[in-house]
PDB file of C-alpha atoms in Angstrom:
ATOM      1  CA  UNK Y   1       0.000   0.000   0.000  1.00 50.00           C
ATOM      2  CA  UNK Y   2       2.736   2.478   0.887  1.00 57.00           C
ATOM      3  CA  UNK Y   3       0.455   5.291   2.170  1.00 70.00           C
ATOM      4  CA  UNK Y   4      -0.469   6.177   5.736  1.00 73.00           C
ATOM      5  CA  UNK Y   5      -3.980   7.218   6.752  1.00 75.00           C
ATOM      6  CA  UNK Y   6      -5.594   8.464   9.936  1.00 78.00           C
ATOM      7  CA  UNK Y   7      -8.183   5.835  10.865  1.00 74.00           C
ATOM      8  CA  UNK Y   8     -10.820   8.579  10.702  1.00 81.00           C
ATOM      9  CA  UNK Y   9      -9.734   9.428   7.111  1.00 83.00           C
ATOM     10  CA  UNK Y  10      -9.614   5.870   5.758  1.00 86.00           C
ATOM     11  CA  UNK Y  11     -12.540   5.457   3.323  1.00 90.00           C
ATOM     12  CA  UNK Y  12     -13.458   3.333   0.302  1.00 91.00           C
ATOM     13  CA  UNK Y  13     -12.574   5.204  -2.913  1.00 91.00           C
ATOM     14  CA  UNK Y  14     -15.899   4.156  -4.501  1.00 92.00           C
ATOM     15  CA  UNK Y  15     -18.647   4.391  -1.847  1.00 95.00           C
ATOM     16  CA  UNK Y  16     -16.848   6.508   0.809  1.00 94.00           C
ATOM     17  CA  UNK Y  17     -17.673   4.052   3.631  1.00 93.00           C
ATOM     18  CA  UNK Y  18     -15.255   4.115   6.551  1.00 91.00           C
ATOM     19  CA  UNK Y  19     -12.782   1.229   6.394  1.00 87.00           C
ATOM     20  CA  UNK Y  20     -11.709   1.525  10.018  1.00 82.00           C
ATOM     21  CA  UNK Y  21     -11.310  -2.050  11.332  1.00 78.00           C
ATOM     22  CA  UNK Y  22     -12.735  -3.559   8.118  1.00 81.00           C
ATOM     23  CA  UNK Y  23     -11.398  -5.697   5.288  1.00 78.00           C
ATOM     24  CA  UNK Y  24     -10.148  -3.567   2.407  1.00 79.00           C
ATOM     25  CA  UNK Y  25      -8.285  -4.023  -0.863  1.00 77.00           C
ATOM     26  CA  UNK Y  26      -5.637  -1.777  -2.388  1.00 77.00           C
ATOM     27  CA  UNK Y  27      -5.536  -2.273  -6.152  1.00 76.00           C
ATOM     28  CA  UNK Y  28      -3.004  -0.066  -7.896  1.00 75.00           C
ATOM     29  CA  UNK Y  29      -3.504   2.698  -5.331  1.00 76.00           C
ATOM     30  CA  UNK Y  30      -7.310   2.586  -5.311  1.00 82.00           C
ATOM     31  CA  UNK Y  31      -8.753   1.559  -1.940  1.00 84.00           C
ATOM     32  CA  UNK Y  32     -11.886  -0.629  -2.043  1.00 83.00           C
ATOM     33  CA  UNK Y  33     -14.217  -1.906   0.653  1.00 86.00           C
ATOM     34  CA  UNK Y  34     -14.914  -5.616   0.317  1.00 81.00           C
ATOM     35  CA  UNK Y  35     -18.285  -5.084  -1.360  1.00 85.00           C
ATOM     36  CA  UNK Y  36     -16.980  -2.664  -4.003  1.00 86.00           C
ATOM     37  CA  UNK Y  37     -13.925  -4.813  -4.610  1.00 81.00           C
ATOM     38  CA  UNK Y  38     -16.186  -7.779  -5.435  1.00 77.00           C
ATOM     39  CA  UNK Y  39     -18.147  -5.585  -7.860  1.00 80.00           C
ATOM     40  CA  UNK Y  40     -14.967  -4.228  -9.499  1.00 77.00           C
ATOM     41  CA  UNK Y  41     -14.068  -7.412 -11.368  1.00 69.00           C
ATOM     42  CA  UNK Y  42     -10.558  -7.549  -9.897  1.00 66.00           C
ATOM     43  CA  UNK Y  43     -11.509 -10.525  -7.747  1.00 59.00           C
ATOM     44  CA  UNK Y  44     -11.825 -12.774 -10.791  1.00 59.00           C
ATOM     45  CA  UNK Y  45      -8.241 -11.910 -11.754  1.00 62.00           C
ATOM     46  CA  UNK Y  46      -6.774 -12.464  -8.289  1.00 72.00           C
ATOM     47  CA  UNK Y  47      -5.420 -15.753  -7.004  1.00 80.00           C
ATOM     48  CA  UNK Y  48      -6.117 -17.103  -3.524  1.00 86.00           C
ATOM     49  CA  UNK Y  49      -3.179 -17.794  -1.211  1.00 90.00           C
ATOM     50  CA  UNK Y  50      -2.905 -21.492  -0.277  1.00 90.00           C
ATOM     51  CA  UNK Y  51      -1.607 -20.616   3.206  1.00 90.00           C
ATOM     52  CA  UNK Y  52      -4.018 -17.900   4.387  1.00 92.00           C
ATOM     53  CA  UNK Y  53      -6.922 -18.247   1.891  1.00 88.00           C
ATOM     54  CA  UNK Y  54      -6.908 -14.490   1.174  1.00 86.00           C
ATOM     55  CA  UNK Y  55      -6.712 -12.891  -2.251  1.00 82.00           C
ATOM     56  CA  UNK Y  56      -3.245 -12.056  -3.552  1.00 82.00           C
ATOM     57  CA  UNK Y  57      -3.182  -8.520  -4.869  1.00 75.00           C
ATOM     58  CA  UNK Y  58       0.546  -8.090  -5.359  1.00 75.00           C
ATOM     59  CA  UNK Y  59       3.411 -10.502  -6.094  1.00 77.00           C
ATOM     60  CA  UNK Y  60       2.334 -14.145  -6.439  1.00 80.00           C
ATOM     61  CA  UNK Y  61       4.726 -16.950  -5.489  1.00 86.00           C
ATOM     62  CA  UNK Y  62       3.899 -20.160  -7.373  1.00 82.00           C
ATOM     63  CA  UNK Y  63       4.996 -23.508  -5.913  1.00 84.00           C
ATOM     64  CA  UNK Y  64       3.761 -27.001  -6.755  1.00 81.00           C
ATOM     65  CA  UNK Y  65       0.654 -25.636  -8.468  1.00 81.00           C
ATOM     66  CA  UNK Y  66      -0.362 -23.335  -5.602  1.00 85.00           C
ATOM     67  CA  UNK Y  67      -0.200 -19.565  -5.172  1.00 87.00           C
ATOM     68  CA  UNK Y  68       1.167 -17.804  -2.067  1.00 91.00           C
ATOM     69  CA  UNK Y  69       1.712 -14.269  -0.812  1.00 90.00           C
ATOM     70  CA  UNK Y  70       5.456 -13.669  -0.471  1.00 90.00           C
ATOM     71  CA  UNK Y  71       4.991 -13.376   3.313  1.00 93.00           C
ATOM     72  CA  UNK Y  72       3.016 -16.639   3.492  1.00 94.00           C
ATOM     73  CA  UNK Y  73       5.564 -18.661   1.536  1.00 94.00           C
ATOM     74  CA  UNK Y  74       7.426 -19.914   4.606  1.00 95.00           C
ATOM     75  CA  UNK Y  75       8.333 -23.080   6.472  1.00 95.00           C
ATOM     76  CA  UNK Y  76       5.436 -24.305   8.597  1.00 94.00           C
ATOM     77  CA  UNK Y  77       7.847 -25.244  11.412  1.00 95.00           C
ATOM     78  CA  UNK Y  78      10.495 -22.512  11.772  1.00 96.00           C
ATOM     79  CA  UNK Y  79       8.580 -19.806   9.839  1.00 96.00           C
ATOM     80  CA  UNK Y  80      11.650 -18.907   7.743  1.00 95.00           C
ATOM     81  CA  UNK Y  81      10.998 -17.601   4.237  1.00 94.00           C
ATOM     82  CA  UNK Y  82      11.284 -20.267   1.542  1.00 93.00           C
ATOM     83  CA  UNK Y  83      12.051 -17.774  -1.213  1.00 88.00           C
ATOM     84  CA  UNK Y  84      15.461 -18.428  -2.754  1.00 84.00           C
ATOM     85  CA  UNK Y  85      16.009 -21.692  -0.848  1.00 85.00           C
ATOM     86  CA  UNK Y  86      15.170 -25.348  -1.371  1.00 85.00           C
ATOM     87  CA  UNK Y  87      11.973 -26.588   0.211  1.00 88.00           C
ATOM     88  CA  UNK Y  88       9.896 -29.751   0.386  1.00 87.00           C
ATOM     89  CA  UNK Y  89       6.142 -30.247   0.372  1.00 87.00           C
ATOM     90  CA  UNK Y  90       5.461 -33.344   2.462  1.00 85.00           C
ATOM     91  CA  UNK Y  91       2.690 -35.920   2.054  1.00 84.00           C
ATOM     92  CA  UNK Y  92       0.310 -33.670   4.033  1.00 86.00           C
ATOM     93  CA  UNK Y  93       0.956 -30.761   1.595  1.00 84.00           C
ATOM     94  CA  UNK Y  94       2.896 -28.895   4.278  1.00 88.00           C
ATOM     95  CA  UNK Y  95       5.641 -26.463   3.214  1.00 92.00           C
ATOM     96  CA  UNK Y  96       8.918 -27.223   4.988  1.00 92.00           C
ATOM     97  CA  UNK Y  97      12.499 -26.024   4.697  1.00 91.00           C
ATOM     98  CA  UNK Y  98      14.859 -28.927   3.993  1.00 87.00           C
ATOM     99  CA  UNK Y  99      16.305 -28.963   7.535  1.00 87.00           C
ATOM    100  CA  UNK Y 100      12.884 -29.147   9.198  1.00 91.00           C
ATOM    101  CA  UNK Y 101      11.660 -31.786   6.754  1.00 89.00           C
ATOM    102  CA  UNK Y 102      14.505 -34.078   7.775  1.00 86.00           C
ATOM    103  CA  UNK Y 103      14.063 -33.267  11.487  1.00 87.00           C
ATOM    104  CA  UNK Y 104      10.474 -34.482  11.205  1.00 88.00           C
ATOM    105  CA  UNK Y 105      10.788 -37.329   8.719  1.00 83.00           C
ATOM    106  CA  UNK Y 106      14.271 -38.796   9.280  1.00 84.00           C
ATOM    107  CA  UNK Y 107      15.267 -41.830  11.279  1.00 88.00           C
ATOM    108  CA  UNK Y 108      17.900 -41.641  14.007  1.00 90.00           C
ATOM    109  CA  UNK Y 109      21.086 -43.638  13.467  1.00 91.00           C
ATOM    110  CA  UNK Y 110      21.285 -46.476  16.021  1.00 89.00           C
ATOM    111  CA  UNK Y 111      25.055 -45.973  16.333  1.00 89.00           C
ATOM    112  CA  UNK Y 112      25.712 -42.208  16.438  1.00 92.00           C
ATOM    113  CA  UNK Y 113      22.160 -41.021  17.319  1.00 93.00           C
ATOM    114  CA  UNK Y 114      22.228 -38.286  14.632  1.00 91.00           C
ATOM    115  CA  UNK Y 115      19.484 -37.950  12.016  1.00 89.00           C
ATOM    116  CA  UNK Y 116      19.986 -39.884   8.802  1.00 88.00           C
ATOM    117  CA  UNK Y 117      19.615 -37.377   5.983  1.00 84.00           C
ATOM    118  CA  UNK Y 118      21.284 -36.663   2.633  1.00 80.00           C
ATOM    119  CA  UNK Y 119      24.748 -35.166   2.573  1.00 75.00           C
ATOM    120  CA  UNK Y 120      24.905 -31.507   1.545  1.00 73.00           C
ATOM    121  CA  UNK Y 121      24.273 -31.146  -2.175  1.00 70.00           C
ATOM    122  CA  UNK Y 122      22.712 -34.604  -2.483  1.00 70.00           C
ATOM    123  CA  UNK Y 123      19.150 -35.904  -2.539  1.00 70.00           C
ATOM    124  CA  UNK Y 124      20.084 -39.479  -1.673  1.00 74.00           C
ATOM    125  CA  UNK Y 125      20.004 -40.831   1.863  1.00 76.00           C
ATOM    126  CA  UNK Y 126      22.757 -43.318   2.780  1.00 75.00           C
ATOM    127  CA  UNK Y 127      20.790 -45.528   5.157  1.00 79.00           C
ATOM    128  CA  UNK Y 128      21.268 -49.187   6.083  1.00 84.00           C
ATOM    129  CA  UNK Y 129      18.650 -51.224   7.957  1.00 84.00           C
ATOM    130  CA  UNK Y 130      19.832 -54.060  10.208  1.00 83.00           C
ATOM    131  CA  UNK Y 131      17.466 -55.878  12.568  1.00 83.00           C
ATOM    132  CA  UNK Y 132      14.860 -53.087  12.255  1.00 85.00           C
ATOM    133  CA  UNK Y 133      17.414 -50.421  13.183  1.00 88.00           C
ATOM    134  CA  UNK Y 134      18.637 -47.648  10.908  1.00 89.00           C
ATOM    135  CA  UNK Y 135      22.293 -46.715  10.476  1.00 88.00           C
ATOM    136  CA  UNK Y 136      24.284 -44.256   8.416  1.00 88.00           C
ATOM    137  CA  UNK Y 137      26.206 -46.388   5.930  1.00 85.00           C
ATOM    138  CA  UNK Y 138      29.444 -45.092   7.503  1.00 86.00           C
ATOM    139  CA  UNK Y 139      28.298 -45.923  11.059  1.00 88.00           C
ATOM    140  CA  UNK Y 140      27.553 -49.601  10.456  1.00 89.00           C
ATOM    141  CA  UNK Y 141      30.526 -51.333  12.084  1.00 90.00           C
ATOM    142  CA  UNK Y 142      31.456 -54.512  13.939  1.00 89.00           C
ATOM    143  CA  UNK Y 143      30.703 -54.284  17.667  1.00 88.00           C
ATOM    144  CA  UNK Y 144      34.117 -55.816  18.494  1.00 90.00           C
ATOM    145  CA  UNK Y 145      36.786 -54.739  16.012  1.00 91.00           C
ATOM    146  CA  UNK Y 146      34.928 -51.642  14.648  1.00 89.00           C
ATOM    147  CA  UNK Y 147      35.529 -52.746  11.039  1.00 90.00           C
ATOM    148  CA  UNK Y 148      33.033 -51.133   8.653  1.00 88.00           C
ATOM    149  CA  UNK Y 149      30.352 -53.536   7.517  1.00 86.00           C
ATOM    150  CA  UNK Y 150      28.795 -53.635   4.086  1.00 75.00           C
ATOM    151  CA  UNK Y 151      27.395 -56.033   1.529  1.00 64.00           C
ATOM    152  CA  UNK Y 152      30.490 -57.968   0.426  1.00 63.00           C
ATOM    153  CA  UNK Y 153      31.115 -61.530   1.607  1.00 60.00           C
ATOM    154  CA  UNK Y 154      33.965 -60.443   3.901  1.00 65.00           C
ATOM    155  CA  UNK Y 155      32.255 -57.275   5.106  1.00 69.00           C
ATOM    156  CA  UNK Y 156      28.780 -58.687   5.722  1.00 77.00           C
ATOM    157  CA  UNK Y 157      26.783 -58.154   8.876  1.00 79.00           C
ATOM    158  CA  UNK Y 158      26.341 -61.000  11.383  1.00 80.00           C
ATOM    159  CA  UNK Y 159      23.949 -60.333  14.278  1.00 78.00           C
ATOM    160  CA  UNK Y 160      24.430 -62.277  17.501  1.00 74.00           C
ATOM    161  CA  UNK Y 161      21.486 -60.711  19.353  1.00 78.00           C
ATOM    162  CA  UNK Y 162      19.259 -57.623  19.059  1.00 76.00           C
ATOM    163  CA  UNK Y 163      21.958 -55.183  20.123  1.00 78.00           C
ATOM    164  CA  UNK Y 164      25.197 -56.462  18.610  1.00 84.00           C
ATOM    165  CA  UNK Y 165      26.376 -56.962  15.057  1.00 87.00           C
ATOM    166  CA  UNK Y 166      29.711 -58.380  13.994  1.00 88.00           C
ATOM    167  CA  UNK Y 167      31.945 -58.907  11.025  1.00 87.00           C
ATOM    168  CA  UNK Y 168      32.291 -62.533   9.932  1.00 86.00           C
ATOM    169  CA  UNK Y 169      35.573 -63.071  11.800  1.00 87.00           C
ATOM    170  CA  UNK Y 170      34.346 -61.663  15.146  1.00 88.00           C
ATOM    171  CA  UNK Y 171      31.033 -63.495  14.794  1.00 87.00           C
ATOM    172  CA  UNK Y 172      32.833 -66.811  14.317  1.00 87.00           C
ATOM    173  CA  UNK Y 173      34.881 -66.128  17.471  1.00 88.00           C
ATOM    174  CA  UNK Y 174      31.752 -65.430  19.538  1.00 82.00           C
ATOM    175  CA  UNK Y 175      29.072 -67.657  18.091  1.00 77.00           C
ATOM    176  CA  UNK Y 176      27.887 -70.401  20.424  1.00 73.00           C
ATOM    177  CA  UNK Y 177      29.220 -73.848  19.601  1.00 66.00           C
TER     178      UNK Y 177
END
């Protein structure tokens, strides 16, 4: 809007009704009450903001087929602006910054207790599941010798119980006869 008004001087440009405490629309410098705005024909040209359900009369931000006010285009968790940064729309159609998405939707690594999420600059998550537990690929290691475990025949994972996993050599040393 850019102009300041005394509340006692704030009137609709068309019908001269006081707009003090009422919904109003500023279209290219012309101030409308809600009724006159609906009659003006501008409403048919305006998009509705997905976040606040109000008409967008200035800059429209388009994301995933929805329109937003610039001020409404923000992370639903931390409220930071999503303009000029990567964002994710989750399965509930919620706007989230990448960090908050992974805070909500990531598993915790059973070894290091940090969230399992993609490395910076990547979209792929390096996660390994062993006995219904999630691990960073780099954190999956033998409980005895700390050798990294993987998918090869010598680096496979051998569970002895729910809480311990071993490399083949350490498993053979510990397995019950």
